[in-house]
Structures are given as C-alpha cells and as structure tokens.
Coordinates of C-alpha atoms in Angstrom, one line a residue:
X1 CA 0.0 0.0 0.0
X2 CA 2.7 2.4 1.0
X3 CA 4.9 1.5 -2.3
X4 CA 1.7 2.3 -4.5
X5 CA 1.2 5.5 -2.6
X6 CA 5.0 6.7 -3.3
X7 CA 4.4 5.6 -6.8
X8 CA 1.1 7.7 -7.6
X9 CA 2.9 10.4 -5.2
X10 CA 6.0 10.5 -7.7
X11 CA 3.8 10.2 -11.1
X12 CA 1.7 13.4 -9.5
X13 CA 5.2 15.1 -9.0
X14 CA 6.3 14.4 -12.9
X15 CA 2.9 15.4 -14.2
X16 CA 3.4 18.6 -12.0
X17 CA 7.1 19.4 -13.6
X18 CA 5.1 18.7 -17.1
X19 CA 2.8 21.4 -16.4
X20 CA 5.5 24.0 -15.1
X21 CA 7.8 25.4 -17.2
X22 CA 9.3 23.4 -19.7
X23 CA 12.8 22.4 -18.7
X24 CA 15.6 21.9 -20.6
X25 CA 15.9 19.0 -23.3
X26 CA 18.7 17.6 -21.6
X27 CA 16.9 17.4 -18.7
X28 CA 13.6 16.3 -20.2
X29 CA 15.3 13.2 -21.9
X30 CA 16.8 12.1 -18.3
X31 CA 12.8 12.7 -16.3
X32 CA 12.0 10.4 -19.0
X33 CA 14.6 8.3 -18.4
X34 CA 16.1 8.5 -22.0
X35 CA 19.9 8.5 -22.7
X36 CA 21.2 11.6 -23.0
X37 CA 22.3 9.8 -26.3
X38 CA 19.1 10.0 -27.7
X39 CA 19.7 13.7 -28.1
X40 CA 22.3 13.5 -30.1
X41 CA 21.3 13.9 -34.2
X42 CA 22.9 11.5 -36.9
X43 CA 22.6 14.0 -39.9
X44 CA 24.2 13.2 -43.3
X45 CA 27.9 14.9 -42.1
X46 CA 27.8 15.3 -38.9
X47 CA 26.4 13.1 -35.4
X48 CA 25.2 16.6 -33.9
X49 CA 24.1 18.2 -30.7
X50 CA 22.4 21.1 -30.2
X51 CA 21.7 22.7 -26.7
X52 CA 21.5 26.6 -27.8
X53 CA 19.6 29.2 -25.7
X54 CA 18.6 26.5 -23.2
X55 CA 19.7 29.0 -20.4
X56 CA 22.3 27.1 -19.0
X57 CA 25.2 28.8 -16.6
X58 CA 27.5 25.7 -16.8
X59 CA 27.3 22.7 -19.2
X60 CA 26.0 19.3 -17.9
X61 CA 28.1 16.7 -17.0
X62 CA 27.1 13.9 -19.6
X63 CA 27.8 15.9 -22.6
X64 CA 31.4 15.0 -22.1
X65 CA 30.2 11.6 -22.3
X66 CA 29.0 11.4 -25.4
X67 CA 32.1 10.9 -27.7
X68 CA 31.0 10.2 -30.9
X69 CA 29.2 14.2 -31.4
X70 CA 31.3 15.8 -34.2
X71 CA 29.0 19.1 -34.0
X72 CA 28.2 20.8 -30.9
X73 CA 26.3 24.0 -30.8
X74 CA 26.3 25.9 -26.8
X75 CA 25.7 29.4 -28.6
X76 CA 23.7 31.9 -27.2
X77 CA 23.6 30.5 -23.2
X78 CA 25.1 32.2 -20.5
X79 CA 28.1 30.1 -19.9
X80 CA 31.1 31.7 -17.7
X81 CA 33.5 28.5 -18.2
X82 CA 33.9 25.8 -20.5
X83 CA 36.0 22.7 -18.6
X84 CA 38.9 21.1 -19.2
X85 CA 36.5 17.8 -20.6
X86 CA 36.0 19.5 -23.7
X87 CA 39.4 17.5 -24.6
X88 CA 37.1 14.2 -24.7
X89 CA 35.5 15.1 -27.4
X90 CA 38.3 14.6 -29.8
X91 CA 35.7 13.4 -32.8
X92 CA 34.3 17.4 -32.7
X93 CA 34.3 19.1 -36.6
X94 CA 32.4 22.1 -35.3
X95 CA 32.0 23.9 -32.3
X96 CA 29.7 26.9 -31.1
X97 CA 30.6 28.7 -28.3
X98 CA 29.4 31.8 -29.6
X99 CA 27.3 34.3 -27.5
X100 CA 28.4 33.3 -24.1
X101 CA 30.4 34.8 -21.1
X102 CA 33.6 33.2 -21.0
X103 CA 36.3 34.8 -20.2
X104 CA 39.1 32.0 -21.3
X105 CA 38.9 28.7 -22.8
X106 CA 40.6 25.7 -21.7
X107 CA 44.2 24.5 -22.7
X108 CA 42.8 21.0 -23.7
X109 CA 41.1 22.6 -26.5
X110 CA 44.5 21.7 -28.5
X111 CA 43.0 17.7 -27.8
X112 CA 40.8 18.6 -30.9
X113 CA 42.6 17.5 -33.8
X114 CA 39.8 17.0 -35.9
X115 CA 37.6 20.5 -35.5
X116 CA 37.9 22.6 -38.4
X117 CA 35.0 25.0 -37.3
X118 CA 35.3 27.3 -34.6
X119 CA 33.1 30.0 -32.9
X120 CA 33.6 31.9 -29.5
X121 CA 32.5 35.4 -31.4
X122 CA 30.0 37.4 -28.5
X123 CA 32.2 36.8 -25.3
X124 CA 34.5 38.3 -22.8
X125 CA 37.9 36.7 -24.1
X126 CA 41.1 38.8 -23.2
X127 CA 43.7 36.0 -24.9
X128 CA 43.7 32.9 -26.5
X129 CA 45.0 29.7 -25.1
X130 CA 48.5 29.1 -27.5
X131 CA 47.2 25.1 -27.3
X132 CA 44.6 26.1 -30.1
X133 CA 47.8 26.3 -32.6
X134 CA 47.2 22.5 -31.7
X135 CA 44.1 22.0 -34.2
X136 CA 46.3 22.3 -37.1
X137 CA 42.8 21.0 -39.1
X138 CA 41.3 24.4 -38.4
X139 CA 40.2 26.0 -41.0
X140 CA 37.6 29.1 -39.5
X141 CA 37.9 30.4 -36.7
X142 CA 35.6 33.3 -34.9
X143 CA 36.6 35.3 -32.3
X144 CA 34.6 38.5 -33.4
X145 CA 33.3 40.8 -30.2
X146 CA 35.9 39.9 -27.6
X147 CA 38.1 42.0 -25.2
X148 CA 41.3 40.7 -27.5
X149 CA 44.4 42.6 -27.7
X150 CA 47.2 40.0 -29.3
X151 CA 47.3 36.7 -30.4
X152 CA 50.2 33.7 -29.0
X153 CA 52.9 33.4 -31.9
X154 CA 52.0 29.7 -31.8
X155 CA 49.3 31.0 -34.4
X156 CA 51.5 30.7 -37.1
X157 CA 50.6 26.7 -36.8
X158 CA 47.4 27.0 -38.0
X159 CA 48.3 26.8 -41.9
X160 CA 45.0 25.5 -42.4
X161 CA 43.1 28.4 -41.5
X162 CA 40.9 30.0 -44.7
X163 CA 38.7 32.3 -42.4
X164 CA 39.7 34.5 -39.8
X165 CA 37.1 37.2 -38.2
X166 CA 38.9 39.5 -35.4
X167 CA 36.5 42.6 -35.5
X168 CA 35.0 44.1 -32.7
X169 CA 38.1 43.9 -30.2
X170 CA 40.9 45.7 -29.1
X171 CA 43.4 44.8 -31.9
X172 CA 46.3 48.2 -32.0
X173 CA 48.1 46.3 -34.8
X174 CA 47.6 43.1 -36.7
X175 CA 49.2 40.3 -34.9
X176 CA 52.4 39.3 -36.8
X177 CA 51.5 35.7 -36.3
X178 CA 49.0 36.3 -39.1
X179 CA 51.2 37.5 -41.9
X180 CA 52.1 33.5 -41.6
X181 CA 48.9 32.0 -42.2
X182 CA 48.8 31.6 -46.7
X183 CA 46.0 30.2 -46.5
X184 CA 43.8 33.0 -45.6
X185 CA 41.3 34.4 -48.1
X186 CA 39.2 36.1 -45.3
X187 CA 40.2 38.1 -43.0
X188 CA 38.2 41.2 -40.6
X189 CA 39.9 43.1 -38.6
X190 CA 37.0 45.8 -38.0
X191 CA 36.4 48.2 -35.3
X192 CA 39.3 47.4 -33.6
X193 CA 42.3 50.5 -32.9
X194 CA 44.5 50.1 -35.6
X195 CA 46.6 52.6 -37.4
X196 CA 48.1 51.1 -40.2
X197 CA 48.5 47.9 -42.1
X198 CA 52.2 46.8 -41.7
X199 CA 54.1 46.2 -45.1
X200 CA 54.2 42.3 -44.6
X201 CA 49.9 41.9 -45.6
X202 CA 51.7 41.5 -48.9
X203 CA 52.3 37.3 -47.7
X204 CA 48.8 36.8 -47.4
X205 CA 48.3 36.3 -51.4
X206 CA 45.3 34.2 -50.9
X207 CA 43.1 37.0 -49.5
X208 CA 40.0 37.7 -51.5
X209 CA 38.1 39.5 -48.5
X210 CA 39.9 41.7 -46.5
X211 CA 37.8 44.2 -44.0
X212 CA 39.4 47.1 -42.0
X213 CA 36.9 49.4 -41.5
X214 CA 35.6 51.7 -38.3
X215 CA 39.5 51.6 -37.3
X216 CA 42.0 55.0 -37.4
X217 CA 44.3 53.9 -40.3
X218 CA 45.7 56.9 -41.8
X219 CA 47.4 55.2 -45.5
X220 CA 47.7 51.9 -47.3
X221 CA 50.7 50.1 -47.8
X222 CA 52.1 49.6 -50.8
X223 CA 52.3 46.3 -50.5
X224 CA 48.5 45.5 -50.3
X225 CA 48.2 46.8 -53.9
X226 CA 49.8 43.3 -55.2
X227 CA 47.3 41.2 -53.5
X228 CA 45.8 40.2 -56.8
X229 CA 43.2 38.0 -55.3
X230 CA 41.0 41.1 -53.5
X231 CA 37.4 40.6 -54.4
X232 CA 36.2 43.3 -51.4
X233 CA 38.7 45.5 -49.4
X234 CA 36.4 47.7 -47.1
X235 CA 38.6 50.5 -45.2
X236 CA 35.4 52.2 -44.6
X237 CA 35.4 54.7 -41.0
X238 CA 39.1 55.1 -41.3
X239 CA 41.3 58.1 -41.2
X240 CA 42.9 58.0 -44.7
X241 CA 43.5 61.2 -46.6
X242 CA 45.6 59.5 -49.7
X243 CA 45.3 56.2 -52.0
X244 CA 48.6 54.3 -52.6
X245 CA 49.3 54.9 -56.8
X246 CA 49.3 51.4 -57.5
X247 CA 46.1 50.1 -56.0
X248 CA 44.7 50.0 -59.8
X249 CA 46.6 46.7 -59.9
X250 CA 43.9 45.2 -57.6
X251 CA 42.2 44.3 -61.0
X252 CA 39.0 41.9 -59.3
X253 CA 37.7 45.3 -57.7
X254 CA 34.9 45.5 -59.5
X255 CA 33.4 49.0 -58.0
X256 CA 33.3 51.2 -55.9
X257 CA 30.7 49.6 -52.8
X258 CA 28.3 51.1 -50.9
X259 CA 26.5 48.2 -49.5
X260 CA 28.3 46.2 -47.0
X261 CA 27.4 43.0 -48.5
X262 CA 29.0 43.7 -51.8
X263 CA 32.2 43.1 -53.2
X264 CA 34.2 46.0 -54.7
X265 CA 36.3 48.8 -52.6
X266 CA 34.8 50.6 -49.6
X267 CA 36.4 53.5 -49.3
X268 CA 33.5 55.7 -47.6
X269 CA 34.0 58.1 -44.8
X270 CA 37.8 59.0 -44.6
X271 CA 38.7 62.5 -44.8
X272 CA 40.4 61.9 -48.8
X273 CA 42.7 65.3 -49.6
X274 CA 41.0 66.7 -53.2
X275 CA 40.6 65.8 -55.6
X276 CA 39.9 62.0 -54.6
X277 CA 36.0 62.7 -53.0
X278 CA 35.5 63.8 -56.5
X279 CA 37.3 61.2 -58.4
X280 CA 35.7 58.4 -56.3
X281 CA 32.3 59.9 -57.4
X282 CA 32.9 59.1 -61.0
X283 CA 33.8 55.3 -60.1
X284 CA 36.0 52.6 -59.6
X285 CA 37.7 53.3 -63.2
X286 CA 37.8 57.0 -62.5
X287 CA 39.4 56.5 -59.8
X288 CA 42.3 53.7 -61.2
X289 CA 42.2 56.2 -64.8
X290 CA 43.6 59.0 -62.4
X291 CA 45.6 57.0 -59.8
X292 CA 47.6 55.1 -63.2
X293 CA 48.1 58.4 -65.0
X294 CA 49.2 59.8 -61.4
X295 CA 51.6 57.2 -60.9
X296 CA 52.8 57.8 -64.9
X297 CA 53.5 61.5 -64.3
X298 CA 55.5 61.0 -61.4

C-alpha cells in the first residue's frame, strides 16, 4: 500500500514538472529516463548536438560523455566557463561557443585534432589559449566581439586556417603571427584601434576578403596593392586622406561599394585630400584612370 502510494505520489510530481515550465531538453530526456544519447542527431555529415539558448550557466556533466558528437552547438547561453573535458570530445568538426560569457577557454582545447569550425564570437575573451595552434585541421575560426588585444605566436601553426574574423576587439596592430597564415582568403579586422596595415599583408596572397573598416588607419601600404586575389577591401570609417598609386593593380575590384554585403572597394567616410571625393564619385575606373596616369606623371 505504502509502495503504490509513493508511486502515484511521484507520477503526480512528474505530471506537475510537465505542467511548469518546460525544462531543458537535456533534462527532459533524463525525467524520461532517456539517454542523453538520444539527443544526439545523426545527420548526413555530422552526429550533432544542439543545446542553444537553453539557459544554461555551466554545461552538464554527460555531454562529455558522449564521444561520438562531431558538432556541438552551446551558442547563445550564458556560460562563464567551459571545462577542461571539452578534450574528450576529440571526434568534434564544429564547435559553437558563440554568445556566451567566458572569459578563457581551456588549454585541452589543443586535444581537438579534428575540428575545423570554430566559434567563440559574442564573449568576454582577453587572450587565446597558445594550445589552439594545436588543431592544425582548423580552417575558420571566430573570435569577433571579444576584449582581445594579441594573439600567441604559436598561431603561425594553423596553416590550415581559410577564415579568420577578429572585429570588434581591441586589436592596435595586426598580430604578426598572421602574416604566416597563406591560407587566408578572409580576414576582418573591424572596429578594432588600428593605425596602419604593416608592409608584410603583402604574404597573405590568398586573400579575397579583407575588412578594415571603423579603425584609425591613416594610409595603405604599398604592399597590399599586389594582393591580386582582393574581391572586397572595405577601409570604410578610417582616417585616410591618400590612395597608394598602385592600387589599380587590384584588377577583381569591380566598383566602388556602398553596400556592405557587396564586393568592390569601400572606401567611404575617410577624410580623402582633393581631388579623390571627386574622383571616387565618377567610379572605380575613375578612380584607377587617375591614380595610373598619377603614378605615370611621377
């Protein structure tokens, strides 16, 4: 009698936490007495997991169970730390971490030899751990809207990497780690603090998509102007008052750009000496017409 009691007692209590607010997935599957395995999602690519905006403050324990997940998405939670487990996980491809409060990530994250995805953009990073040179796979990496001043020189490892977004931190010069890194076609660096472009962006001869803008860089180097793979340069919000002569050799410029989204040259709010606002009025071959003839009267 008492054992049937406890039992209608406890099935009252689950039908209660049913009627509340609705918890968690994680936790859901384990009321129901699920594996947390059945959470996981066997797509065509990828065996995924995905526990964004759940609400969660720290992750839970099993997750660092479940080593066969090769995409894990914790975006958009408010996570302050991500433990040294993550290292378990040494099958992860992609990783989300984006939109979160930590503050540092955790040495071990060099254990993932296999992720070529990562995001940790929207947090309150100050350095990265020089163990991520470790995931020589890596191929993007996000770190956009941090507190980041300088990268560790073990950076120059990741000769892998395609896709590189540093904007929105505290940047006073690009790292020299990333002159190293041929691979690169994308890189932003906006709304950071710098105040030029250092001669050696001339290495980086993969680049198609190179952003710079909302920083206080008062010329271009010389250099850039034989990066013959530019698709988009956007120095939009800058300080520049002159156009290096040869930067009509940047022959896949298409236009000049307005809109953010398109490729071409942004070259928008900088104080340009005269003539150039005029010149840049007339268009992209205006303005490589009168940098070339320029160039040929000098």
């Amino acid at each position: 009698m008492g054992t049937e009691h406890s039992k209608n007692e406890e099935r009252r209590s689950m039908v209660f936490l049913r009627k509340g607010p609705k918890l968690p997935a994680w936790e859901d599957a384990l009321l129901a007495g699920r594996e947390p395995k059945s959470l996981l999602k066997r797509g065509l690519r990828y065996v995924s997991l995905s526990l964004i905006m759940k609400g969660m403050t720290s992750t839970p324990d099993f997750l660092w169970g479940l080593h066969e997940v090769q995409k894990l998405n914790l975006s958009r939670n408010q996570l302050v730390v991500i433990p040294p487990s993550l290292g378990k996980l040494d099958r992860l491809v992609v990783l989300n971490l984006g939109g979160n409060c930590l503050k540092c990530l955790p040495k071990e994250i060099g254990l993932l030899r296999n992720l070529k995805v990562l995001f940790v953009n929207m947090n309150c990073l100050k350095e990265v751990p020089a163990e991520l040179s470790l995931c020589r796979s890596l191929e993007v990496l996000s770190l956009s809207h941090n507190c980041i001043s300088q990268l560790p020189l073990s950076f120059t490892d990741l000769t892998s990497l395609r896709k590189l977004n540093l904007s929105n931190n505290r940047f006073v010069q690009i790292p020299l780690c990333i002159f190293a890194l041929r691979s690169l076609d994308f890189l932003h660096l906006g709304s950071n603090k710098l105040e030029n472009i250092a001669e050696s962006i001339q290495y980086l001869v993969n680049l198609q998509i190179f952003i710079v803008e909302n920083n206080n860089i008062r010329s271009l180097p010389r250099s850039l102007c034989s990066l013959g793979a530019l698709e988009l340069l956007n120095v939009d919000y800058n300080a520049l008052q002159t156009l290096p002569d040869d930067l009509y050799l940047l022959r896949r410029l298409r236009r000049i750009a307005w809109n953010p989204m398109d490729k071409g040259l942004h070259i928008a709010h900088n104080p340009l000496s005269r003539p150039l606002p005029e010149v840049v009025e007339g268009g992209l071959d205006a303005l490589f017409n009168y940098l070339r003839d320029k160039k040929e009267h000098h």
